[in-house]
mmCIF file of N, CA and C in Angstrom:
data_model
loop_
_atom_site.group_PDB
_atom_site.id
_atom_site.type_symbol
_atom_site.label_atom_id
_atom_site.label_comp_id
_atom_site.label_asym_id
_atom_site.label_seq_id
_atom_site.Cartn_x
_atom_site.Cartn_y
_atom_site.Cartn_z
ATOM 1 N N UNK P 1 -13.364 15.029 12.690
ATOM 2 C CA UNK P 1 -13.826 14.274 13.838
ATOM 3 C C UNK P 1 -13.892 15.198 15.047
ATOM 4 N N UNK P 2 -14.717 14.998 15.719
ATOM 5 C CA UNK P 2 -15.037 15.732 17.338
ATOM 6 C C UNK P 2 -13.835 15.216 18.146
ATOM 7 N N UNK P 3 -14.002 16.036 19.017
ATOM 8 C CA UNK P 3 -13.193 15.594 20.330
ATOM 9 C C UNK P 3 -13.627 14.169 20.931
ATOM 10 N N UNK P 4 -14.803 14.603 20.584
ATOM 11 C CA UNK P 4 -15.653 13.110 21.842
ATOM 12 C C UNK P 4 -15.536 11.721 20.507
ATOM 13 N N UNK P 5 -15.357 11.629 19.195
ATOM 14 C CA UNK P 5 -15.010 11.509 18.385
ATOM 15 C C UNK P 5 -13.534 9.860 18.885
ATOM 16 N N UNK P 6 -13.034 10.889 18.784
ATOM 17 C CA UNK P 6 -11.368 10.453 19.002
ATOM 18 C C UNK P 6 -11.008 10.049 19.728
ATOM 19 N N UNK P 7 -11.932 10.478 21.590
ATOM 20 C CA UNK P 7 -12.099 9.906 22.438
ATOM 21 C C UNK P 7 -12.248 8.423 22.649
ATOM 22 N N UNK P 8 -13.814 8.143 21.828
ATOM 23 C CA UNK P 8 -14.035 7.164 21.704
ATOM 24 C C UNK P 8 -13.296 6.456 20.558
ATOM 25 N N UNK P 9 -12.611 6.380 19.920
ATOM 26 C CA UNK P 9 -12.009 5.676 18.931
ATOM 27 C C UNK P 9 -10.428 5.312 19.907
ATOM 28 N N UNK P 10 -9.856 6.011 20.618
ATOM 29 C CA UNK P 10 -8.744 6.102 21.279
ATOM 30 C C UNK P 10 -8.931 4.851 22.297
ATOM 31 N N UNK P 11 -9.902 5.652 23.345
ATOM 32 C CA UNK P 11 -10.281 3.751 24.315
ATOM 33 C C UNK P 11 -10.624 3.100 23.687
ATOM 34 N N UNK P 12 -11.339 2.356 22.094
ATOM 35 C CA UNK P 12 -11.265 1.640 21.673
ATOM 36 C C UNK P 12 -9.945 0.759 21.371
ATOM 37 N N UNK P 13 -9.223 1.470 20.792
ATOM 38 C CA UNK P 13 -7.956 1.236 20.616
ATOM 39 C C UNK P 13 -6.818 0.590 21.765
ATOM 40 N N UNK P 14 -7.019 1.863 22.785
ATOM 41 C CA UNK P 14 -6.414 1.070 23.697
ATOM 42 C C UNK P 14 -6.767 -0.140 24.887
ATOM 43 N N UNK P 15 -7.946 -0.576 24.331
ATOM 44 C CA UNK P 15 -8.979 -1.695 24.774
ATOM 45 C C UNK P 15 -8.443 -2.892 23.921
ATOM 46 N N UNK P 16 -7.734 -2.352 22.599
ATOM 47 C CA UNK P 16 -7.442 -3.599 21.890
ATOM 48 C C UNK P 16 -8.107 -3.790 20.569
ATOM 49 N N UNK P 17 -8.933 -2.935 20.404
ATOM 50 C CA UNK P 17 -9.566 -2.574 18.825
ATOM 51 C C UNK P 17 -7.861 -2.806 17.907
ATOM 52 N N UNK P 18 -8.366 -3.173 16.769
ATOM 53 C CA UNK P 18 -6.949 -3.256 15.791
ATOM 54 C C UNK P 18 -6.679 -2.228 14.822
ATOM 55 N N UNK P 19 -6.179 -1.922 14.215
ATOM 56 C CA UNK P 19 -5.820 -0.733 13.013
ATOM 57 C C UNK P 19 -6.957 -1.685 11.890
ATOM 58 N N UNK P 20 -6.474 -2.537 11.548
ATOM 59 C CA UNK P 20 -7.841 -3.305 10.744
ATOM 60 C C UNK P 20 -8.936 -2.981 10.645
ATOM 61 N N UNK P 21 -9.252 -3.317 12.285
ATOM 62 C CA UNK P 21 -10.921 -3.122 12.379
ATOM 63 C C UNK P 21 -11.211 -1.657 12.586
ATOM 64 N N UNK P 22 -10.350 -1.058 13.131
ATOM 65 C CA UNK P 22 -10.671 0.471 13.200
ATOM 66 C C UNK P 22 -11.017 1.604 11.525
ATOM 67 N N UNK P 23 -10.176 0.921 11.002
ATOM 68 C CA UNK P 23 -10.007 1.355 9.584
ATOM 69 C C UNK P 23 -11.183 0.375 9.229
ATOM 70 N N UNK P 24 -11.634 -0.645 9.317
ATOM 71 C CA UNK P 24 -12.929 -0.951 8.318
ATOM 72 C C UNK P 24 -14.453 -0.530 8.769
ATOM 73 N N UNK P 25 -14.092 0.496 10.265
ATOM 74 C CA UNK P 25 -15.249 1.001 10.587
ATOM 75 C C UNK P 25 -15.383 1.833 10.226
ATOM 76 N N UNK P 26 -14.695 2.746 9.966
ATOM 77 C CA UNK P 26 -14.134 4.231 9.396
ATOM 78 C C UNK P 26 -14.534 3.913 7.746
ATOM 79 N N UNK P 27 -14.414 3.006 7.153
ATOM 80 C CA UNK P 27 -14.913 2.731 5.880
ATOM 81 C C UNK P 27 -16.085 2.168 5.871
ATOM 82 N N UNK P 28 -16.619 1.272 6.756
ATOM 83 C CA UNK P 28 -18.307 1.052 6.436
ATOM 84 C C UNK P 28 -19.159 2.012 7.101
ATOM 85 N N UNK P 29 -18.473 3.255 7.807
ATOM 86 C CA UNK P 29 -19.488 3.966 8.240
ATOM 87 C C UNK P 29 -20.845 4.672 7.098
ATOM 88 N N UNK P 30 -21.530 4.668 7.501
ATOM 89 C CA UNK P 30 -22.407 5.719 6.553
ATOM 90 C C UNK P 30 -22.140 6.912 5.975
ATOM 91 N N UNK P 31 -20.973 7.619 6.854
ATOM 92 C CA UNK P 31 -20.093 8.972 6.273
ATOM 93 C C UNK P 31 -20.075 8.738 5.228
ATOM 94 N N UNK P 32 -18.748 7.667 5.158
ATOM 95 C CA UNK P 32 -18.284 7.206 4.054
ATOM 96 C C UNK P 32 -19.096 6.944 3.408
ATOM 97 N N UNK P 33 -20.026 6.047 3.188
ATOM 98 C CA UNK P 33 -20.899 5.445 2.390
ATOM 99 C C UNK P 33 -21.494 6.766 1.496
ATOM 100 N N UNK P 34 -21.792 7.297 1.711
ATOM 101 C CA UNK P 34 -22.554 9.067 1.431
ATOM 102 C C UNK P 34 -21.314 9.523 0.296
ATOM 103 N N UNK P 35 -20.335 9.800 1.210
ATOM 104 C CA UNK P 35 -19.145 10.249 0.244
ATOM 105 C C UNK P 35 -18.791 9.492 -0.975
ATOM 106 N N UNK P 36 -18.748 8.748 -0.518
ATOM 107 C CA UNK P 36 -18.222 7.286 -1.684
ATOM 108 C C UNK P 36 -20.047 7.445 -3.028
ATOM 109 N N UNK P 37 -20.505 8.238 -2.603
ATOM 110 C CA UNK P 37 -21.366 7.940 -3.767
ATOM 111 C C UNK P 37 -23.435 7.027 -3.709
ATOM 112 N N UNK P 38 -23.083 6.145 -2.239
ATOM 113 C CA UNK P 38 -24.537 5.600 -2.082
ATOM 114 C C UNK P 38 -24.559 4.682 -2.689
ATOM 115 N N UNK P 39 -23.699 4.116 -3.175
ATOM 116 C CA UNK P 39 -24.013 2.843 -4.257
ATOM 117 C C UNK P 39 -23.172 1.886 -3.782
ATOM 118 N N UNK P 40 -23.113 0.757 -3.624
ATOM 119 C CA UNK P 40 -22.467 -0.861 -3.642
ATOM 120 C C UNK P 40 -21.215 -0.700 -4.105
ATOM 121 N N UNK P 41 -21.612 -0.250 -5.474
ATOM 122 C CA UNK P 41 -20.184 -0.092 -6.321
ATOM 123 C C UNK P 41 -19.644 1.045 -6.404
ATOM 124 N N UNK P 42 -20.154 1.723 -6.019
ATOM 125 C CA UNK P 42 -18.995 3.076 -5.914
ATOM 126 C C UNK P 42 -18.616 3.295 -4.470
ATOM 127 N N UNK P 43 -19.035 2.688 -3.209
ATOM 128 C CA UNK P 43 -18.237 2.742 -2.179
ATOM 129 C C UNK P 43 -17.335 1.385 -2.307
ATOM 130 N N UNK P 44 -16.931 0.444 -2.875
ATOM 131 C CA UNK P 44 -16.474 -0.661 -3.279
ATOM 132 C C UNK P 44 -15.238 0.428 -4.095
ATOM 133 N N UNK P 45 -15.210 1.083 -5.102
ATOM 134 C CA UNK P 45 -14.656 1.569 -5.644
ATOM 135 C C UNK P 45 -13.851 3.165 -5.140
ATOM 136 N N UNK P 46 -14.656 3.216 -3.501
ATOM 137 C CA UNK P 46 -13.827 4.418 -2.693
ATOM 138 C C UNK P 46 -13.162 3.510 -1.740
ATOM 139 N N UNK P 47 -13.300 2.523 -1.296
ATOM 140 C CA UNK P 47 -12.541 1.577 -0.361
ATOM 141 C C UNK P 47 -11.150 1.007 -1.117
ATOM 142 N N UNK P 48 -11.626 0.920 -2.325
ATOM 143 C CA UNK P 48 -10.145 0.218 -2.902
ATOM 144 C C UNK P 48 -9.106 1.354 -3.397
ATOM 145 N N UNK P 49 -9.891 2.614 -3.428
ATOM 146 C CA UNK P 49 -9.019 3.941 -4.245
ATOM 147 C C UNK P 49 -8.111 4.045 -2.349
ATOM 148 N N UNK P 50 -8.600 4.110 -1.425
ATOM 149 C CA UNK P 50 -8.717 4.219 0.044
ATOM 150 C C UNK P 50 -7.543 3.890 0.060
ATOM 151 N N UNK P 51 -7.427 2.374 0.099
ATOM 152 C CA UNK P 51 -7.040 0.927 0.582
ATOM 153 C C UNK P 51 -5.374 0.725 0.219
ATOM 154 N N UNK P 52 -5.882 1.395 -1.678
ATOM 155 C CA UNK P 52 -4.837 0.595 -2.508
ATOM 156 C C UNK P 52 -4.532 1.651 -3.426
ATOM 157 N N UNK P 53 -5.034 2.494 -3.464
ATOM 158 C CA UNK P 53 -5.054 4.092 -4.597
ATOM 159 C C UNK P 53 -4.966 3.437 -6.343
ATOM 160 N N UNK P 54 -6.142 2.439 -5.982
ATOM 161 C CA UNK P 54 -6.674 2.260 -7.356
ATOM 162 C C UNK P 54 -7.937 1.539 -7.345
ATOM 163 N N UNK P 55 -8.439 0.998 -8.323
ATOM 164 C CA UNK P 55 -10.067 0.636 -8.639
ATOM 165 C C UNK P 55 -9.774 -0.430 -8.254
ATOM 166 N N UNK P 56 -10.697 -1.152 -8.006
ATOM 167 C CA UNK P 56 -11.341 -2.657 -7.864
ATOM 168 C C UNK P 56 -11.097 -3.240 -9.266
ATOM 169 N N UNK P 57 -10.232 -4.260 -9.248
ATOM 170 C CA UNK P 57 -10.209 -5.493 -10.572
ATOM 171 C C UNK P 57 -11.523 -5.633 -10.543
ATOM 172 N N UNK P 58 -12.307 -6.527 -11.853
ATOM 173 C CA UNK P 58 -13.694 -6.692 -12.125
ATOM 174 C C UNK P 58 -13.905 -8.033 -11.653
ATOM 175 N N UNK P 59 -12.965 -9.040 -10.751
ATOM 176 C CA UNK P 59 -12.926 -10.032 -9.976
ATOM 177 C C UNK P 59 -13.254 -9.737 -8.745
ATOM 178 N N UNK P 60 -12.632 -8.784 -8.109
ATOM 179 C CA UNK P 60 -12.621 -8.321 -7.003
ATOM 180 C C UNK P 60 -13.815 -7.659 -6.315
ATOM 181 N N UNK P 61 -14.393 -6.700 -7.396
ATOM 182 C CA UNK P 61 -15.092 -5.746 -7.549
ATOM 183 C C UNK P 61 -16.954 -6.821 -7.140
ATOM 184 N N UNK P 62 -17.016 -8.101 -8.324
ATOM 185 C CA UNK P 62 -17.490 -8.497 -8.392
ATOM 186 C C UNK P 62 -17.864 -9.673 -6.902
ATOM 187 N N UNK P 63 -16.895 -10.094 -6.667
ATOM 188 C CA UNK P 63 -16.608 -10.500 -5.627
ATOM 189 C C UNK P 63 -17.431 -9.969 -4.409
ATOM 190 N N UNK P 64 -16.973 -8.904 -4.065
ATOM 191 C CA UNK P 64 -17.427 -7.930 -2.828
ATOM 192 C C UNK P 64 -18.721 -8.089 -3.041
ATOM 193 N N UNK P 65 -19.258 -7.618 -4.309
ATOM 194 C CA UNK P 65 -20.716 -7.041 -4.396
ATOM 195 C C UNK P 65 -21.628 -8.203 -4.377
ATOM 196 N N UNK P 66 -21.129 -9.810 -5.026
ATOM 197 C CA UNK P 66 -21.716 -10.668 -4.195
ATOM 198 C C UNK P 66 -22.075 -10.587 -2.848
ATOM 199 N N UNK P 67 -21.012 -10.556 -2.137
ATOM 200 C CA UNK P 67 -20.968 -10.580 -0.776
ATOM 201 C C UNK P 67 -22.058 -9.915 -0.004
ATOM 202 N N UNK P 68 -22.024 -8.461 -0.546
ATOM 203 C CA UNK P 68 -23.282 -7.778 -0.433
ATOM 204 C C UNK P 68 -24.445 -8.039 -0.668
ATOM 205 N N UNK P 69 -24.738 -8.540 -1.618
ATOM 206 C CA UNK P 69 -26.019 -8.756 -2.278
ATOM 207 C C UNK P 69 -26.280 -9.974 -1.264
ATOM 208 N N UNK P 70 -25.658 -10.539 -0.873
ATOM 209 C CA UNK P 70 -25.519 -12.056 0.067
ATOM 210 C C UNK P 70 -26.281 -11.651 1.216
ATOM 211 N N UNK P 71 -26.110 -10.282 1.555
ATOM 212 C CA UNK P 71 -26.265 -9.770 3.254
ATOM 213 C C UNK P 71 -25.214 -9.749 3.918
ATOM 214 N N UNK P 72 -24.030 -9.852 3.460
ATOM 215 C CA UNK P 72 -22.735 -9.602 4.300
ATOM 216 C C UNK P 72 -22.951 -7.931 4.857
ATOM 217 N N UNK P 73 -22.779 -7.578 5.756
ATOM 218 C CA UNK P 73 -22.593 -6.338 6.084
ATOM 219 C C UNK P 73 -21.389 -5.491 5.035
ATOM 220 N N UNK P 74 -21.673 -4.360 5.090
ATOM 221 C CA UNK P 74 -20.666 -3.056 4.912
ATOM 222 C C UNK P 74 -18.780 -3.514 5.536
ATOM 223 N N UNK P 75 -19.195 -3.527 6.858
ATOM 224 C CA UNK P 75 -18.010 -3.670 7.988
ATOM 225 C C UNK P 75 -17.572 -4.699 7.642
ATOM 226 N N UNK P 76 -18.281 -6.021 7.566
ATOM 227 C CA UNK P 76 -17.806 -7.572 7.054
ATOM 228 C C UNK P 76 -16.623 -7.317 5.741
ATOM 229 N N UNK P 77 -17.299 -6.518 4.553
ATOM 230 C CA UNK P 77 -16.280 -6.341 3.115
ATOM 231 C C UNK P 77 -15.359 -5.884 3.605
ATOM 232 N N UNK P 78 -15.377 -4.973 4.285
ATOM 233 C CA UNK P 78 -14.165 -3.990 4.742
ATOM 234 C C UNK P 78 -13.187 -4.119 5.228
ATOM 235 N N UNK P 79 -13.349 -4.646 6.306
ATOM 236 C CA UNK P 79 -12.583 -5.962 7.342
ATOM 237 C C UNK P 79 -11.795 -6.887 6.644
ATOM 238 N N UNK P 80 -12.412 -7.781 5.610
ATOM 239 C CA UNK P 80 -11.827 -8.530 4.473
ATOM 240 C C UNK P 80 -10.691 -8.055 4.277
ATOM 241 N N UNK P 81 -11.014 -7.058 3.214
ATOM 242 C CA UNK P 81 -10.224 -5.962 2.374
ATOM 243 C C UNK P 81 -8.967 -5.369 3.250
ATOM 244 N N UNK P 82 -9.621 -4.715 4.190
ATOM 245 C CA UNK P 82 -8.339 -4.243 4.913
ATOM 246 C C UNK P 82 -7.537 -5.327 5.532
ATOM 247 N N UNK P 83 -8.119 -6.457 5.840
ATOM 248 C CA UNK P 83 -6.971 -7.287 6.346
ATOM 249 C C UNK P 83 -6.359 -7.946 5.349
ATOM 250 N N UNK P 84 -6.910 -7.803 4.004
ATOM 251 C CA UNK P 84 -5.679 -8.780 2.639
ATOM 252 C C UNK P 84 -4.731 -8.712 2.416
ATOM 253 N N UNK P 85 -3.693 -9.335 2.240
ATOM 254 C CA UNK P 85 -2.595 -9.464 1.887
ATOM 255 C C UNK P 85 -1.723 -7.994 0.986
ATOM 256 N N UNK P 86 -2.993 -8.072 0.377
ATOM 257 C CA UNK P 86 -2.466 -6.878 -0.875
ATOM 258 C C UNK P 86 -2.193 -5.603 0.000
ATOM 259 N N UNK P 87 -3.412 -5.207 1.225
ATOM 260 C CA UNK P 87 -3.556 -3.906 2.375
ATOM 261 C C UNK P 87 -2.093 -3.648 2.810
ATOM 262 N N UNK P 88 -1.869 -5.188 3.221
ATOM 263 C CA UNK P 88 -0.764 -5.611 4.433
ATOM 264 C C UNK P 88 0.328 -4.417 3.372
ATOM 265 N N UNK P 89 0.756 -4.969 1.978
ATOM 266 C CA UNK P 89 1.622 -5.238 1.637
ATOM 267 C C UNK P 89 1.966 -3.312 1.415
ATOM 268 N N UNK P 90 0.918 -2.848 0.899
ATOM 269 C CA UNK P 90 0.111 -1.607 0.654
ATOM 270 C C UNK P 90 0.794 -0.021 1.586
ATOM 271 N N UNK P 91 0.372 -0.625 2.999
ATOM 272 C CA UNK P 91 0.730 -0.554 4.065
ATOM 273 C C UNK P 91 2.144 -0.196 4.241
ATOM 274 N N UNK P 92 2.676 -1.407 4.239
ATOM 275 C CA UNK P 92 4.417 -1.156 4.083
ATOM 276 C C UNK P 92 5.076 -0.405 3.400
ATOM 277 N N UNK P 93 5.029 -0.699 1.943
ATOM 278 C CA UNK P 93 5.215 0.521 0.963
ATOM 279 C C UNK P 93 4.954 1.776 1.279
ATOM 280 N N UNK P 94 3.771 1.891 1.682
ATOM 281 C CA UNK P 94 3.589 3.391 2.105
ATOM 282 C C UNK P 94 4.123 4.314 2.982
ATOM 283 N N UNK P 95 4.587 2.703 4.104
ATOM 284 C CA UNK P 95 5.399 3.414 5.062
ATOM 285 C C UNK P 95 6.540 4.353 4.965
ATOM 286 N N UNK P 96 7.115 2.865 4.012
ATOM 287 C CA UNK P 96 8.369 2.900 4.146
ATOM 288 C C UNK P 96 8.815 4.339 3.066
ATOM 289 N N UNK P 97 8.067 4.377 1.670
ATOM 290 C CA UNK P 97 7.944 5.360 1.064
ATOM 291 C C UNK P 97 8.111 6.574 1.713
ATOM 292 N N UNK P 98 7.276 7.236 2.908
ATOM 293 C CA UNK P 98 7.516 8.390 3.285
ATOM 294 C C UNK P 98 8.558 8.713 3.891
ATOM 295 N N UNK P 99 9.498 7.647 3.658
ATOM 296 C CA UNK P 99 11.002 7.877 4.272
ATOM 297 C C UNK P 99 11.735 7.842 2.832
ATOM 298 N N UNK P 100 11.570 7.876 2.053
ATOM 299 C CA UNK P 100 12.295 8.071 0.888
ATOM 300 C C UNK P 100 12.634 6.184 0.465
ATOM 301 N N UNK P 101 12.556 5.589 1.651
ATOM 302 C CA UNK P 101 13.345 4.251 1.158
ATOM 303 C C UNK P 101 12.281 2.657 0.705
ATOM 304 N N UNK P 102 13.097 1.989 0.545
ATOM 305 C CA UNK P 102 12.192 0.659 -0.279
ATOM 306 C C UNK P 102 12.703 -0.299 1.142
ATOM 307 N N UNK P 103 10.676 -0.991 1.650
ATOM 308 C CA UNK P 103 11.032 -1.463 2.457
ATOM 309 C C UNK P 103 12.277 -2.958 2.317
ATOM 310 N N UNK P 104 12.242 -3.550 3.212
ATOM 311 C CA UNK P 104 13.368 -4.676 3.576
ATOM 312 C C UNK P 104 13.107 -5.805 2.885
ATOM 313 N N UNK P 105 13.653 -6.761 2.196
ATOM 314 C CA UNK P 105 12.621 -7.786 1.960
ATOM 315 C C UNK P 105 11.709 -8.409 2.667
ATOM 316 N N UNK P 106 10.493 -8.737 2.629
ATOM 317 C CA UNK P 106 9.606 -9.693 3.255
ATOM 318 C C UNK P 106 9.441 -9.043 4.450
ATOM 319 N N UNK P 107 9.095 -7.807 4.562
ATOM 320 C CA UNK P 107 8.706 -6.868 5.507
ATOM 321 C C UNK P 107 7.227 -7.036 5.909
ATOM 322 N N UNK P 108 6.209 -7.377 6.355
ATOM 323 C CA UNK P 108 4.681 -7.614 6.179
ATOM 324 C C UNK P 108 4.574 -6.684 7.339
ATOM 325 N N UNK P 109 5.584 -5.845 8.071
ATOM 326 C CA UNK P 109 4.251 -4.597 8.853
ATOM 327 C C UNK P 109 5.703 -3.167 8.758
ATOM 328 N N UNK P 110 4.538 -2.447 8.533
ATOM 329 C CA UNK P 110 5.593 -0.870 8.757
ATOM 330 C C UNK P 110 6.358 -0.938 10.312
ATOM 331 N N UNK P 111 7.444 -0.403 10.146
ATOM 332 C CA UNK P 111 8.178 -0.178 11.644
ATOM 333 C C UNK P 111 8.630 1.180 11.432
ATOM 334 N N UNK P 112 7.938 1.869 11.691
ATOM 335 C CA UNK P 112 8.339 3.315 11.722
ATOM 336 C C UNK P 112 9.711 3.964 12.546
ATOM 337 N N UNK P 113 9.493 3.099 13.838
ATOM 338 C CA UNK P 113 11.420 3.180 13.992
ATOM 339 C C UNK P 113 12.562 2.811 13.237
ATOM 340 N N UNK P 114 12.295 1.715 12.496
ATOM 341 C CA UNK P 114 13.341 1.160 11.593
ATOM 342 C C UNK P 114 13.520 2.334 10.421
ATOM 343 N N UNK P 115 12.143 2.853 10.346
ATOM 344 C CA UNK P 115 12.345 3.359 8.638
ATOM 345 C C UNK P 115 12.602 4.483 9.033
ATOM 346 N N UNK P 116 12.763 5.266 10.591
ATOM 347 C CA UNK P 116 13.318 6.687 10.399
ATOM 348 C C UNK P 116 14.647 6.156 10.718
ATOM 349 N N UNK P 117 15.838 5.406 11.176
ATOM 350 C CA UNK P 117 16.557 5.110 11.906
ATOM 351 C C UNK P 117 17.180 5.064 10.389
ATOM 352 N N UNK P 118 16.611 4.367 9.552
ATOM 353 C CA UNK P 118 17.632 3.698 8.776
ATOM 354 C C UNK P 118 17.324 4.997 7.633
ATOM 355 N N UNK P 119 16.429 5.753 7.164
ATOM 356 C CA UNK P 119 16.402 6.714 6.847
ATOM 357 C C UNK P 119 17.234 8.084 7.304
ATOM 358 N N UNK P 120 17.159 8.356 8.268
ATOM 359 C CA UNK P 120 18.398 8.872 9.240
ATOM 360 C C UNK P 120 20.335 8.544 8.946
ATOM 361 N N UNK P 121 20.176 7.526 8.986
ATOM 362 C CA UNK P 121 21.331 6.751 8.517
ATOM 363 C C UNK P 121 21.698 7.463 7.369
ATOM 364 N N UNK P 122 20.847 7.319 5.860
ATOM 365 C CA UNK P 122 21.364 7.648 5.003
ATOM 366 C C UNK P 122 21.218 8.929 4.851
ATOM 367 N N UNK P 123 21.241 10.208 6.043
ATOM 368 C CA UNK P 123 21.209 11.054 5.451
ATOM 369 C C UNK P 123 20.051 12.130 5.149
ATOM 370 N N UNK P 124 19.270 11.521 5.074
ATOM 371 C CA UNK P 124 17.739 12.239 5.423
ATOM 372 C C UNK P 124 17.032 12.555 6.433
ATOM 373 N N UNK P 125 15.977 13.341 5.908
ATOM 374 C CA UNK P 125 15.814 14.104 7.592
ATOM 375 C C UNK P 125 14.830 12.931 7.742
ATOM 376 N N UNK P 126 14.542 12.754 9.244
ATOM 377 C CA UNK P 126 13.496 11.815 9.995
ATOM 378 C C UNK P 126 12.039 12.679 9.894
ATOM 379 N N UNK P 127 11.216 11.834 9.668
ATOM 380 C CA UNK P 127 9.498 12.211 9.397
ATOM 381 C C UNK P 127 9.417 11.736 10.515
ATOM 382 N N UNK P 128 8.532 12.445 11.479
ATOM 383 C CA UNK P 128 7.342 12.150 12.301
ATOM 384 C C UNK P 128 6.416 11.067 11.796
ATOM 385 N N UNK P 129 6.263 10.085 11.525
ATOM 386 C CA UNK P 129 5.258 8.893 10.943
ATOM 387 C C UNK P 129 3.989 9.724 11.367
ATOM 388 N N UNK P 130 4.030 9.943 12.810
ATOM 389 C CA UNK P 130 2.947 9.859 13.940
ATOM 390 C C UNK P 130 2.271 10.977 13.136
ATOM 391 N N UNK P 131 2.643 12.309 12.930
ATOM 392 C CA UNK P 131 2.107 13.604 11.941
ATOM 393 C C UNK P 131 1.823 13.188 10.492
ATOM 394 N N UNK P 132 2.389 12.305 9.946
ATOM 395 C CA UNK P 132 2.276 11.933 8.887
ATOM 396 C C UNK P 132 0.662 11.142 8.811
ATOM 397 N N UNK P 133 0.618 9.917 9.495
ATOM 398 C CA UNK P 133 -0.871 9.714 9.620
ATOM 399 C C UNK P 133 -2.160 10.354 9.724
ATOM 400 N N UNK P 134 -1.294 11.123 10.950
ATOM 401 C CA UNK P 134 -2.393 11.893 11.583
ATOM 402 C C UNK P 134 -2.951 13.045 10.256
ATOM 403 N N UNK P 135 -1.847 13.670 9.303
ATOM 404 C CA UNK P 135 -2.120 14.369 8.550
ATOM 405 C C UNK P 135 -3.312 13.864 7.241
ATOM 406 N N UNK P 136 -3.186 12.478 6.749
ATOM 407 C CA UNK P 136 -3.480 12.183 6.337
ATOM 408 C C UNK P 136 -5.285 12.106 6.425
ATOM 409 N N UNK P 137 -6.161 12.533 4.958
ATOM 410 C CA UNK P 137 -7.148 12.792 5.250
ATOM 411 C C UNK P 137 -8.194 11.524 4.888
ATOM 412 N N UNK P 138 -9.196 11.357 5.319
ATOM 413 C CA UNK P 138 -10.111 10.270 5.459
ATOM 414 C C UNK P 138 -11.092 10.412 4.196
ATOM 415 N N UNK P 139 -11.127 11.537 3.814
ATOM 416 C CA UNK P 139 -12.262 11.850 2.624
ATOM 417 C C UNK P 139 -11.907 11.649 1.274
ATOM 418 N N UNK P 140 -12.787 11.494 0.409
ATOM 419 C CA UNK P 140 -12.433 11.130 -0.815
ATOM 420 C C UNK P 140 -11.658 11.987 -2.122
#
């Protein structure tokens, strides 16, 4: 990403854009779309590797590509997807994972203070979350 890039994604953000919607623009962009292959079903199948670091069930899969074929936009599936339950849950795990630990019960959002604090606690060194994201790459 550019400077002017990040810029604009940043005042979005701090305008009130959501991690949701930011992340399902970042996935219906055309970048993506290109990367993911040009096809319905194979950017369907880079959103869920993305999302969930696995394929689309043939419910799911099928699902979406209705949607598409419907005229739902790109951004519309995406949006869906990233806001499902399964993302949410996705999300957490992942968080909490890069601290070595298993989130809390019935945890539905990462708290990156909690999970270095209590990671810390037992002994382990504290991750930067913030580097950790940021490290994390967008491409397929």
């Amino acid at each position: 990403a550019t400077a002017a890039d990040v810029q604009y994604w940043t005042k979005l953000m701090q305008a009130g854009l959501t991690e949701q919607h930011f992340e399902a623009a970042l996935l219906a962009s055309n970048e993506f779309y290109q990367l993911a292959g040009h096809t319905p079903d194979l950017w369907l199948d880079a959103v869920y590797t993305r999302l969930f670091g696995r394929a689309p069930d043939s419910s799911g899969l099928t699902h979406w590509l209705d949607d598409l074929d419907a005229g739902k936009t790109r951004y519309y599936v995406a949006a869906r997807i990233a806001g499902s339950k399964e993302n949410s849950t996705w999300i957490v795990s992942q968080g909490y994972g890069q601290f070595g630990i298993t989130p809390p019960a019935g945890e539905t959002q990462f708290n990156p203070t909690a999970a270095s604090q209590t990671s810390a606690s037992l002994g382990e060194p504290t991750i930067a979350w913030d580097q950790v994201y940021a490290d994390e790459a967008w491409g397929l």
